[in-house]
Tab-separated table of C-alpha atoms in Angstrom:
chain	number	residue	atom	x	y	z
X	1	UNK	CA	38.002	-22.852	62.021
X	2	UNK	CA	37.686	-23.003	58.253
X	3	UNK	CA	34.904	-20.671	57.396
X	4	UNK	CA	32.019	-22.057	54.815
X	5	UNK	CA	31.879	-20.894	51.401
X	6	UNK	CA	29.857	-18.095	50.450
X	7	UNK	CA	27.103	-18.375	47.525
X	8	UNK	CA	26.941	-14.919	45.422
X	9	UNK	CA	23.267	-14.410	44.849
X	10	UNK	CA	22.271	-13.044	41.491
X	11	UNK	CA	20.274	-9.916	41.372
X	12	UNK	CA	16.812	-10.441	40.559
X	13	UNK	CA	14.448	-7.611	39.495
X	14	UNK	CA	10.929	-6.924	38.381
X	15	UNK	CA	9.953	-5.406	35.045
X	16	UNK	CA	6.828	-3.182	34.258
X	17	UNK	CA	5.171	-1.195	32.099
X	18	UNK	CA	2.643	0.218	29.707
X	19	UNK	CA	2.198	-0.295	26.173
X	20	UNK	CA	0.221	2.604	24.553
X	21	UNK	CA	-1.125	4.132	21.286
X	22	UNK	CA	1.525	6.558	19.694
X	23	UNK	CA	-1.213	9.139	18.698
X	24	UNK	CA	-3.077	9.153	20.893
X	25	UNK	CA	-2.076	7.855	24.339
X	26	UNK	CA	-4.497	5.598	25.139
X	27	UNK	CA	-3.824	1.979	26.425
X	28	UNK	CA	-3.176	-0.473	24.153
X	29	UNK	CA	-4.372	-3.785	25.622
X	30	UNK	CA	-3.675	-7.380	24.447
X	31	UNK	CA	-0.074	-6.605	23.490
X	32	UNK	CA	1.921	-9.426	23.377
X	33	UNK	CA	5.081	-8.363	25.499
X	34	UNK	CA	8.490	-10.770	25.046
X	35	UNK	CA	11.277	-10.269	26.605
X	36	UNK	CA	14.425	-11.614	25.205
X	37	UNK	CA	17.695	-12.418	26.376
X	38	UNK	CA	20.179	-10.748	24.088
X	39	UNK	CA	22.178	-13.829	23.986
X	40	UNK	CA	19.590	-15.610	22.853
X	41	UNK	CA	19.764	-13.907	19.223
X	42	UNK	CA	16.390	-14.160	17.274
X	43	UNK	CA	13.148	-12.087	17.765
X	44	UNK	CA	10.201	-14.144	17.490
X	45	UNK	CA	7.044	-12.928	15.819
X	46	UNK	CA	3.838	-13.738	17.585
X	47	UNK	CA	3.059	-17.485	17.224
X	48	UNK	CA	6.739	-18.685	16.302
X	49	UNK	CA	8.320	-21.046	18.053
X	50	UNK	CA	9.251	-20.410	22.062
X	51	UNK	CA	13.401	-18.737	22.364
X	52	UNK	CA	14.685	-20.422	25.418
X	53	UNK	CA	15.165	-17.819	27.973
X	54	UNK	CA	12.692	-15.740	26.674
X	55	UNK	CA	9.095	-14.559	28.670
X	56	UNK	CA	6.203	-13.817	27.199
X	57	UNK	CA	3.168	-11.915	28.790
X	58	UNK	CA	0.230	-9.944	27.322
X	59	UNK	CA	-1.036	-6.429	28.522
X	60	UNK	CA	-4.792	-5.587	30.424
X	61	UNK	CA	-7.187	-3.621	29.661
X	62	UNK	CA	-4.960	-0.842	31.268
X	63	UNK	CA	-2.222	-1.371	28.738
X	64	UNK	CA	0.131	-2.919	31.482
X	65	UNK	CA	2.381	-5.577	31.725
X	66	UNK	CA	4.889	-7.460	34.282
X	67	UNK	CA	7.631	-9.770	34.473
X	68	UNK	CA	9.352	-10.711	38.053
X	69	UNK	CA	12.205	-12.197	38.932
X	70	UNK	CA	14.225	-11.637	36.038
X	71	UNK	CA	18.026	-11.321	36.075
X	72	UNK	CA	19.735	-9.217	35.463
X	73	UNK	CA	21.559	-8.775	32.368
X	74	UNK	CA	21.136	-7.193	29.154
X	75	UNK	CA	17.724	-8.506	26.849
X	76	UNK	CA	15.735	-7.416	24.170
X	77	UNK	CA	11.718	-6.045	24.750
X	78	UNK	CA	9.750	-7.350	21.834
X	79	UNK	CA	5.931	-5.593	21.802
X	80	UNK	CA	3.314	-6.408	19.137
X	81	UNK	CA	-0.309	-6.474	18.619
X	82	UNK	CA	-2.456	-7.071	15.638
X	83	UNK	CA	-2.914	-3.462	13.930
X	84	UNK	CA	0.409	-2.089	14.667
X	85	UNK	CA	3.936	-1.911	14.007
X	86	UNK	CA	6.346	-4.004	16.253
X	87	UNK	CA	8.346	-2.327	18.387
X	88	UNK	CA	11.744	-3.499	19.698
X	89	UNK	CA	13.837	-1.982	22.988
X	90	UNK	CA	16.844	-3.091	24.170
X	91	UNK	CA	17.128	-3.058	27.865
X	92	UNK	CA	20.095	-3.660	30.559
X	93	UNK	CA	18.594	-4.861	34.063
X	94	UNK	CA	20.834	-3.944	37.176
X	95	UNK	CA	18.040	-4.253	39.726
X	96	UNK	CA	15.599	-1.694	41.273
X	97	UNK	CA	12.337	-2.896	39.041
X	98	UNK	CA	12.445	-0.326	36.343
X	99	UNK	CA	9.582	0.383	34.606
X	100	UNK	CA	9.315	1.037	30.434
X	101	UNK	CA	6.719	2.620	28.517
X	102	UNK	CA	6.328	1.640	25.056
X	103	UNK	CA	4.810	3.331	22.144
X	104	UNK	CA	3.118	1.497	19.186
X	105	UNK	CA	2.209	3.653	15.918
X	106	UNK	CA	-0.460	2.182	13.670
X	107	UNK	CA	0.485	-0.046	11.304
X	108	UNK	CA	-0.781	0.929	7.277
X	109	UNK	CA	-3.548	-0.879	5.675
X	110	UNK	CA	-2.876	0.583	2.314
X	111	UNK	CA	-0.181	2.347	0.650
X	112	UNK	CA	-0.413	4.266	-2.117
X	113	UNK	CA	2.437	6.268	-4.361
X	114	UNK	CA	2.141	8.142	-7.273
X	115	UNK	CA	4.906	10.146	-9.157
X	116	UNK	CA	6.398	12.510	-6.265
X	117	UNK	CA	4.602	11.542	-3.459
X	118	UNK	CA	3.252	8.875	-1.220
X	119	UNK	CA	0.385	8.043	1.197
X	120	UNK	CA	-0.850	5.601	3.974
X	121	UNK	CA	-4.472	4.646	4.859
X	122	UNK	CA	-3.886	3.415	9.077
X	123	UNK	CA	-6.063	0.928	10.081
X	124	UNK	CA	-8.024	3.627	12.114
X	125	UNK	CA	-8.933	5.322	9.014
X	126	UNK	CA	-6.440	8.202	9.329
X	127	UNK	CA	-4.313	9.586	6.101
X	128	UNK	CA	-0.671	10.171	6.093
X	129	UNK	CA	1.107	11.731	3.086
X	130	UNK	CA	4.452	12.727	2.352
X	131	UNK	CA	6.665	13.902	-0.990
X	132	UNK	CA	6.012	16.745	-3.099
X	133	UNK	CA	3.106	18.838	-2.611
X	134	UNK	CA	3.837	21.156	-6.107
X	135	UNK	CA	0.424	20.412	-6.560
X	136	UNK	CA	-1.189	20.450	-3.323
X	137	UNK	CA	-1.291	16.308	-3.270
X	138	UNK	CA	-0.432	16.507	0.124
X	139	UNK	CA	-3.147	18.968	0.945
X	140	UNK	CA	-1.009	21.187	2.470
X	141	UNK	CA	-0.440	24.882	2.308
X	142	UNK	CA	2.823	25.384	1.237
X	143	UNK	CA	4.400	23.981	-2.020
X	144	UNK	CA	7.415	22.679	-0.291
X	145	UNK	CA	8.673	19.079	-0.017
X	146	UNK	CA	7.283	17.545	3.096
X	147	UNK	CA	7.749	14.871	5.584
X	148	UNK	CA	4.931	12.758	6.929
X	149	UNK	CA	2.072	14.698	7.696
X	150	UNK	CA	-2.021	13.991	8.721
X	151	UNK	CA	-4.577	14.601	6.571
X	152	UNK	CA	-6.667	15.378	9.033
X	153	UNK	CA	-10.292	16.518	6.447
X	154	UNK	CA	-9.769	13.092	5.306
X	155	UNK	CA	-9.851	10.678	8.770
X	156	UNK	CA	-12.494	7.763	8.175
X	157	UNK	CA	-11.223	6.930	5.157
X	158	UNK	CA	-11.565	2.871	4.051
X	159	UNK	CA	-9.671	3.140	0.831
X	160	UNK	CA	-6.844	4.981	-0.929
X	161	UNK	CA	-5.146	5.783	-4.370
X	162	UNK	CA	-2.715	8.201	-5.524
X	163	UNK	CA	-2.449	9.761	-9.635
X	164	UNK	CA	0.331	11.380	-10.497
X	165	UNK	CA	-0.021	14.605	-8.389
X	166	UNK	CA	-3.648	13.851	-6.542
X	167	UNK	CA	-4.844	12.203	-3.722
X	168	UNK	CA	-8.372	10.471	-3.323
X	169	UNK	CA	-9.791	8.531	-0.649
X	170	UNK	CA	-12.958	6.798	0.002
X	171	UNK	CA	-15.188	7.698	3.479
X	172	UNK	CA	-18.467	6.347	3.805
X	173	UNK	CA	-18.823	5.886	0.226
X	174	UNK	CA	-17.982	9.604	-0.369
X	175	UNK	CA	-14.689	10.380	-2.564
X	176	UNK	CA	-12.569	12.916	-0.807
X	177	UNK	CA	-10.089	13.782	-3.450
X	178	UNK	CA	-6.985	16.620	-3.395
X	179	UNK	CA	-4.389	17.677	-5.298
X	180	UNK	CA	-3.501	18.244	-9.236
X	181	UNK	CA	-6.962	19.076	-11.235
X	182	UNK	CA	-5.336	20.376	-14.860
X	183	UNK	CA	-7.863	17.884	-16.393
X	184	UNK	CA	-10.866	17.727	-13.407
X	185	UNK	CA	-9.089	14.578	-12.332
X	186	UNK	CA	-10.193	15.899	-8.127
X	187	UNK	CA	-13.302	15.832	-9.846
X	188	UNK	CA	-14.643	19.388	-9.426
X	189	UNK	CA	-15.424	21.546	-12.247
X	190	UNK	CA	-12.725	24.443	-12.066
X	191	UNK	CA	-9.854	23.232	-14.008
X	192	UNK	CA	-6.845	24.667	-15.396
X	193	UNK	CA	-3.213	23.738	-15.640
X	194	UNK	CA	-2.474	25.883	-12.803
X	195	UNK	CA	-5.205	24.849	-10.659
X	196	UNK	CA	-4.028	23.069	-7.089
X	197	UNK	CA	-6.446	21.808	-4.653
X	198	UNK	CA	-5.164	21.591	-1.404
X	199	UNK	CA	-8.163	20.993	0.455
X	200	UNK	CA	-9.926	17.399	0.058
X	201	UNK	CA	-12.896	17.752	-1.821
X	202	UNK	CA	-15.910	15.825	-2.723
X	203	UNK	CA	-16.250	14.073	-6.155
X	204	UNK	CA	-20.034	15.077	-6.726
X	205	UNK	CA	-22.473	12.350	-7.788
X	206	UNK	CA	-20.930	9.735	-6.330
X	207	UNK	CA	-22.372	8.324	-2.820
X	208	UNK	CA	-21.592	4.612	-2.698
X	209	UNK	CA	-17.918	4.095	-3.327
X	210	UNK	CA	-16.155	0.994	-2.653
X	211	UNK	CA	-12.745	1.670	-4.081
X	212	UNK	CA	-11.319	4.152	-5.787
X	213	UNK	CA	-8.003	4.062	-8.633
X	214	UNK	CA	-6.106	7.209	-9.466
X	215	UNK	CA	-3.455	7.512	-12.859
X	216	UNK	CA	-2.078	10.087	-14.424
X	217	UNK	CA	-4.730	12.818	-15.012
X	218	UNK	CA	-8.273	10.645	-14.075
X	219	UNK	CA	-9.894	8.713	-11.963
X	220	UNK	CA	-12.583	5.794	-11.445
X	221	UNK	CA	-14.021	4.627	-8.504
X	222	UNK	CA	-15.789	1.204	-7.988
X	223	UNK	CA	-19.161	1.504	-6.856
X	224	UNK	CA	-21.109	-0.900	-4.786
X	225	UNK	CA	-23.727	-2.080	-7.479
X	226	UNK	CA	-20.151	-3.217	-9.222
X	227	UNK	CA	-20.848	0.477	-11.599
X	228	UNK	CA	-17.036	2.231	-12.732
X	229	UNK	CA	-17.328	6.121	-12.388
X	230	UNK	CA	-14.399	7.894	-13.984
X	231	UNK	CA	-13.862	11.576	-14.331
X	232	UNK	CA	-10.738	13.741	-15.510
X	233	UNK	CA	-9.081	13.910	-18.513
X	234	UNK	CA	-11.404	12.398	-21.707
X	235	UNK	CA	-8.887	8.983	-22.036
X	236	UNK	CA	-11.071	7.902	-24.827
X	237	UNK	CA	-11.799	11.163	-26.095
X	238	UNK	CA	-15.356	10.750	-25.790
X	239	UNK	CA	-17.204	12.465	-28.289
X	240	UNK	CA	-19.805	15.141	-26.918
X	241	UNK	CA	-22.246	17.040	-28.584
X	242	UNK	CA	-19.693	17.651	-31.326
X	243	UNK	CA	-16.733	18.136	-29.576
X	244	UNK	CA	-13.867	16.264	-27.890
X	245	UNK	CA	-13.509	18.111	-24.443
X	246	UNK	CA	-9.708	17.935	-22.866
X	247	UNK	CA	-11.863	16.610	-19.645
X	248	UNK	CA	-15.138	14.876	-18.315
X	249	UNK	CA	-17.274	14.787	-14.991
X	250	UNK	CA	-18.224	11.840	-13.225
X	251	UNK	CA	-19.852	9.627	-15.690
X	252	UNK	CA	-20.111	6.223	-16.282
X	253	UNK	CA	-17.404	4.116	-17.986
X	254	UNK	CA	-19.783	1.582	-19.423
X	255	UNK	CA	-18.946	-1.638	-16.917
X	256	UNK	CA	-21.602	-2.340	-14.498
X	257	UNK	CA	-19.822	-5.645	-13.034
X	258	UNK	CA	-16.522	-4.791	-11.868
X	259	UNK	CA	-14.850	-6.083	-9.082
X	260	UNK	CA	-11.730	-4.540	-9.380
X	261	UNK	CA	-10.071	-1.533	-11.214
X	262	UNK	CA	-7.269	0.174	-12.892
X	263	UNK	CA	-5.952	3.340	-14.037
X	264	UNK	CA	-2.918	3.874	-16.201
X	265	UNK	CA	-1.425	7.163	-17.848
X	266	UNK	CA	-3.543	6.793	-20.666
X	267	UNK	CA	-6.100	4.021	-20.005
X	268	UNK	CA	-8.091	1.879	-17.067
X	269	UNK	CA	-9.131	-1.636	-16.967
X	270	UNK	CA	-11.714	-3.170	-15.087
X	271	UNK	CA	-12.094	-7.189	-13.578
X	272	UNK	CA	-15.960	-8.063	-14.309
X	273	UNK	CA	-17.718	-10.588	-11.768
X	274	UNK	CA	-17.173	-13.537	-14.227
X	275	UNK	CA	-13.053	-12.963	-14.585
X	276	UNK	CA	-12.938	-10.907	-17.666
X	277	UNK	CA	-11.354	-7.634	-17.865
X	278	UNK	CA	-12.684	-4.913	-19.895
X	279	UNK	CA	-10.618	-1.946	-20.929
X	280	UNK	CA	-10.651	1.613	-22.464
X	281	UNK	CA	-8.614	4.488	-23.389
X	282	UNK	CA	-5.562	4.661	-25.500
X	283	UNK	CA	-4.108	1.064	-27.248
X	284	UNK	CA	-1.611	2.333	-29.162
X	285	UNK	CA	0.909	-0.100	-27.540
X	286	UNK	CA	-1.673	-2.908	-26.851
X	287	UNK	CA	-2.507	-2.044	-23.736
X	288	UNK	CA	-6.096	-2.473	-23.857
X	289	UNK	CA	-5.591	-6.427	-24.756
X	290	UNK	CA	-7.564	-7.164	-27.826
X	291	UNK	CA	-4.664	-8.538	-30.154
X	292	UNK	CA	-3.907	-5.430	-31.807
X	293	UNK	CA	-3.036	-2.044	-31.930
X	294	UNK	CA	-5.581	0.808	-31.045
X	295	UNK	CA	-4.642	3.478	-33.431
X	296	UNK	CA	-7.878	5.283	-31.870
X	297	UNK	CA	-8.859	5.739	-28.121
X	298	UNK	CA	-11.082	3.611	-27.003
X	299	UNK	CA	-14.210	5.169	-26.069
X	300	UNK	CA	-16.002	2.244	-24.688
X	301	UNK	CA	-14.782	-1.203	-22.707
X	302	UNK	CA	-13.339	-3.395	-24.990
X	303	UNK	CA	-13.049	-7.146	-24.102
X	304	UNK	CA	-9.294	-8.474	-23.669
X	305	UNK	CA	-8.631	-11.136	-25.574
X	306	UNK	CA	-8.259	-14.960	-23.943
X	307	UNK	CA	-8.946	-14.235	-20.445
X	308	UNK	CA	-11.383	-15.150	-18.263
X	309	UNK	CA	-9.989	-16.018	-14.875
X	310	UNK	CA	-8.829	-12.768	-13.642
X	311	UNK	CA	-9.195	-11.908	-9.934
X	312	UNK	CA	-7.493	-8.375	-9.606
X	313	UNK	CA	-5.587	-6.390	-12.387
X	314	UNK	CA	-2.985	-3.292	-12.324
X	315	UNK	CA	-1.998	-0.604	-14.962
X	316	UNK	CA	1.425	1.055	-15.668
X	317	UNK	CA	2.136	3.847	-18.247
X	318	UNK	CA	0.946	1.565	-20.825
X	319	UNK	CA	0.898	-1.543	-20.061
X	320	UNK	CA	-1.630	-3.723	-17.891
X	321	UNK	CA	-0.830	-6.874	-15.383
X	322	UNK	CA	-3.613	-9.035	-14.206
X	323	UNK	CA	-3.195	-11.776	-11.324
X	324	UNK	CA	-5.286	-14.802	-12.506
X	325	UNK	CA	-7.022	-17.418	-10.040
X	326	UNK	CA	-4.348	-20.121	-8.894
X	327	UNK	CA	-1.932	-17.509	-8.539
X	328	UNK	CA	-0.187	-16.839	-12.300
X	329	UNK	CA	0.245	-13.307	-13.605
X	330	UNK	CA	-0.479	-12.518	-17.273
X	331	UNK	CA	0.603	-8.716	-18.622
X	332	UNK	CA	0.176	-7.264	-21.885
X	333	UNK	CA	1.014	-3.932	-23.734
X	334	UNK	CA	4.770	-2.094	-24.346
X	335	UNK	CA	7.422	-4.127	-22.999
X	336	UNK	CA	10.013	-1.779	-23.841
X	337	UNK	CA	11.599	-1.758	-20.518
X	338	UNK	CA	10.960	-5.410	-19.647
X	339	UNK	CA	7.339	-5.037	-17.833
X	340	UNK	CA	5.874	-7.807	-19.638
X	341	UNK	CA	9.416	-9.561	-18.678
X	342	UNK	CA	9.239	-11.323	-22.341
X	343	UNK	CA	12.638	-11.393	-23.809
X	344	UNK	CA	12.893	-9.834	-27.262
X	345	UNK	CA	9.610	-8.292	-27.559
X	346	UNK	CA	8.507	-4.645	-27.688
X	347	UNK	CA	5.200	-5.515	-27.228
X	348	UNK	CA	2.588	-8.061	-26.481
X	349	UNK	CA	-1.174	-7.428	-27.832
X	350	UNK	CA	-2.720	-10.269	-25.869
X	351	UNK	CA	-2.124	-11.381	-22.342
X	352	UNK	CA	0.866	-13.585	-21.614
X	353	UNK	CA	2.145	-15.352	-18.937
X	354	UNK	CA	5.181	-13.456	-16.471
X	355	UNK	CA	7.536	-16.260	-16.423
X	356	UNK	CA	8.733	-17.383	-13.901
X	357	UNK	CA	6.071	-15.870	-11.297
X	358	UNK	CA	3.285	-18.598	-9.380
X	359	UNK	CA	1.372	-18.772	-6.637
X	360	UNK	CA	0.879	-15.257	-6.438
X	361	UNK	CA	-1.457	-13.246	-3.790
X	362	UNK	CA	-1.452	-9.400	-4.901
X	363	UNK	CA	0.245	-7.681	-7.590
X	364	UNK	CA	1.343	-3.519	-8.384
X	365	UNK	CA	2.545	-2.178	-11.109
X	366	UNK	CA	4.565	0.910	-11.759
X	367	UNK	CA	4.947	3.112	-14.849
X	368	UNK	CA	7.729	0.866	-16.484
X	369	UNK	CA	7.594	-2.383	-13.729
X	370	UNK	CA	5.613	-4.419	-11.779
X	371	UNK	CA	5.708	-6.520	-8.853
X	372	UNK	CA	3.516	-9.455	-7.359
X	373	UNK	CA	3.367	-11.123	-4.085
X	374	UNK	CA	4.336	-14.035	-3.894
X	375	UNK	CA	4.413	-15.781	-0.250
X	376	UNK	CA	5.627	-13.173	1.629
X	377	UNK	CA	8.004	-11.735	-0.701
X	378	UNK	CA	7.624	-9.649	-3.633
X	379	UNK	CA	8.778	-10.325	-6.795
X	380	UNK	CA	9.636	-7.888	-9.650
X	381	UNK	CA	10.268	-6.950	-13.085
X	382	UNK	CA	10.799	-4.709	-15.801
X	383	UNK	CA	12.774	-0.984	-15.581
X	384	UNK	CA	15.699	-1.071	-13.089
X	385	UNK	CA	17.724	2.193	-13.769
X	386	UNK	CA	17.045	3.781	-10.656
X	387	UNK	CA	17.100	-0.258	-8.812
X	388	UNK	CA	13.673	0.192	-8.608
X	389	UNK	CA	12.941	-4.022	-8.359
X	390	UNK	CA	15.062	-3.726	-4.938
X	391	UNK	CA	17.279	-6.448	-5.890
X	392	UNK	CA	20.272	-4.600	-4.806
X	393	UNK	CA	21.277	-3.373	-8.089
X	394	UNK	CA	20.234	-0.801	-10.332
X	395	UNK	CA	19.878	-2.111	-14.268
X	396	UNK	CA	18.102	-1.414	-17.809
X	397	UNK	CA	15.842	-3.683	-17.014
X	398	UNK	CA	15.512	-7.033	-14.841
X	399	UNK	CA	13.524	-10.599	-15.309
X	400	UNK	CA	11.391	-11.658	-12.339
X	401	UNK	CA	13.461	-11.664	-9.591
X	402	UNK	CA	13.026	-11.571	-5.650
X	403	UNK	CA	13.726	-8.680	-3.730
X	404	UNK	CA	16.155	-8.198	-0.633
X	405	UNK	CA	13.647	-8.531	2.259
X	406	UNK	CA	11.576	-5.579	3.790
C-alpha cells in the first residue's frame, strides 16, 4: 500500500532573558526587546515602523523578557530603553529555549572635550574621562594616557565642561573642578605652572551653579539668579589695586542675566535673558563682536553689535558662534581657517550669517571649527587638516558641509 506523505515539522523554540544595567547589575525594566529575522535586514528604532517577521516585547519589573514559538533560524536581538545605549546580538536558534542576558551601559547626557582629553556626564550623574591626564584632568594618579575611567569624587554631577587640561562639573550647585591650575583656572588658590590637581575640588564661593564653561586657562559658571562667576587666568587683565595679576578668584564677570555661556582661549561670552550677548576678554581678532578691533582686553561685558535674538552661543580660540531663534547661526571673529565659513575674509567684527546652515537645534565650536545641529545631523565648518568636520576627508579648511553619519 502506498504509504502517506510525511510533513517535516519545523523546530520551534522559546526565547528568554534578562536585560540589565551594565554597572551595576540591577534589572532594567521597560526594555523594549525586538527580535529580528536576519533576513529581514533593517533594525528598527523604537517607534519606527513594524519589520515583518519581527517580535517585539518589553521587559518587567524583573528585567525579563520572552518570546515562544519562534523558529528556528538565525535573527537579530534588538534591546533599547530610554537612557541607554542600544544594544544589538545576533542569535542562531536550533531549539532547546536558550536563554540571553543582555547588558545596557548608560547612555551620555553630555560630552565634553578639551585639548587632550574627553569626558561624559551619564544620565545617572556619573563622570567618565579618558585622554591625557599630563595634568591630572582625568583625576587620576598617574600621568599616563588613559582609557575610560570613573570619576568616582565627582558622581551626582548635572553638568559638565572641559578647558584645555581641567575638568569641572556641577553637583548640587557645587563646582567640583580637577586638573591644570597654572592660572587658578580649578579655582583654588595654589597656582603655579607645575601645579596638577588630581583630586576634584571645590570652587569656593560658589553654591548655586547651574552650568558651568571651561577654555583655555578659566572658567565661568552660570548661576541660578542668571549671575556669571569666572575665575583663572585675568582674560581682561583686570586691574587690581595697582596691579594686573596673571590670575583671579571667583568673582563676578559683570552679567547678572545670562542664560547661557562661553569660554574661549582668550575670552567668554554670555546670552542675556532678552537675546543679547555680552562679551569680554581679548578682541584683537573681533571676537568680542562690537565692529572693531580690541587692541585692549576687555575688562568688562561689552555689547555685540546687531544681535538680539540669540538663544545659546559657543567660543573657539578666537572666534564666537551664536545659534539665533528660528534656527540660523551667526559667528564672528578670525576666520583664518574658515570658522566664520565666509569666503575671502580674515575676519568678521560683527556677527554674520553661516551660510548655508538653517533650522538649527544646538551648536559647538572648536578652536579653529564649529559645528551645529541641524535635524539629526551635524553640520560643520572651518579647519579640516586633521578631517576634523568628519566629512571623510581631511582639508585646509571646509564650507558647511554634512558629516558621514554617527
Amino acid at each position: 500500500a502506498p504509504q502517506r506523505p510525511t510533513r517535516e515539522r519545523s523546530t520551534r523554540t522559546a526565547m528568554t532573558g534578562d536585560v540589565v544595567h551594565a554597572a551595576t547589575g540591577a534589572p532594567i525594566d521597560r526594555a523594549t526587546v525586538t527580535l529580528i529575522p536576519a533576513e529581514a535586514g533593517a533594525l528598527p528604532d523604537v517607534g519606527s515602523p513594524f519589520v515583518p517577521g519581527a517580535r517585539t516585547t518589553t521587559t518587567g519589573a524583573d528585567g525579563r523578557y520572552r518570546f515562544d514559538g519562534i523558529p528556528a533560524g538565525r535573527y537579530v536581538l534588538r534591546v533599547q530603553r530610554l537612557g541607554f545605549r542600544a544594544a544589538t546580538v545576533e542569535v542562531e536558534l536550533r531549539g532547546g529555549d536558550p536563554r540571553l542576558s543582555v547588558a545596557l551601559v548608560v547612555a551620555p547626557v553630555r560630552l565634553a572635550a578639551g585639548a587632550q582629553h574627553a569626558c561624559a556626564l551619564q544620565r545617572d550623574g556619573a563622570v567618565s574621562c579618558w585622554g591625557s591626564n599630563t595634568f591630572g584632568q582625568l583625576a587620576r594618579a598617574a600621568d599616563a594616557p588613559s582609557g575610560v575611567g570613573v570619576v568616582d569624587a565627582a558622581k551626582g554631577a548635572v553638568h559638565i565642561a572641559a578647558g584645555a587640561g581641567h575638568t569641572c562639573v556641577v553637583r548640587a550647585g557645587e563646582v567640583l573642578c580637577w586638573g591644570d591650575n597654572g592660572r587658578g583656572q580649578v579655582g583654588i588658590a595654589s597656582t603655579g605652572m607645575s601645579h596638577v590637581v588630581r583630586t576634584p575640588s571645590r570652587v569656593p564661593g560658589v553654591a548655586d551653579a547651574q552650568a558651568i564653561a571651561a577654555g583655555g586657562q578659566h572658567t565661568c559658571a552660570l548661576r541660578a539668579s542668571g549671575e556669571v562667576t569666572c575665575w583663572g587666568a585675568n582674560i581682561g587683565n583686570v586691574n587690581e589695586g595697582g596691579v594686573v595679576p596673571e590670575w583671579r578668584g571667583p568673582a563676578a564677570a559683570g552679567v547678572a542675566d545670562a542664560v547661557d555661556v562661553a569660554v574661549g582661549v582668550g575670552h567668554a561670552c554670555a546670552v542675556r535673558r532678552a537675546g543679547t550677548v555680552a562679551c569680554w576678554g581679548k578682541g584683537d581678532r573681533g571676537q568680542l563682536g562690537t565692529g572693531t578691533v580690541n587692541a585692549t582686553p576687555a575688562a568688562t561685558p561689552v555689547a555685540v553689535a546687531s544681535l538680539d535674538d540669540a538663544v545659546a552661543v559657543a567660543a573657539g580660540a578666537s572666534f564666537t558662534c551664536a545659534l539665533k531663534r528660528g534656527g540660523r547661526v551667526a559667528c564672528w571673529g578670525d576666520n583664518g581657517s574658515g570658522q566664520l565659513a565666509l569666503t575671502g575674509r580674515a575676519e568678521a567684527l560683527s556677527p554674520e550669517l553661516v551660510p548655508g546652515v538653517e533650522g538649527a537645534s544646538a551648536l559647538a565650536t572648536g578652536a579653529f571649527h564649529a559645528c551645529a545641529r541641524v535635524g539629526s545631523h551635524p553640520v560643520c565648518w572651518g579647519f579640516n587638516t586633521s578631517a576634523q568636520l568628519g566629512v571623510g576627508a581631511a582639508s585646509a579648511s571646509g564650507a558647511p558641509a554634512r558629516a558621514l553619519p554617527l
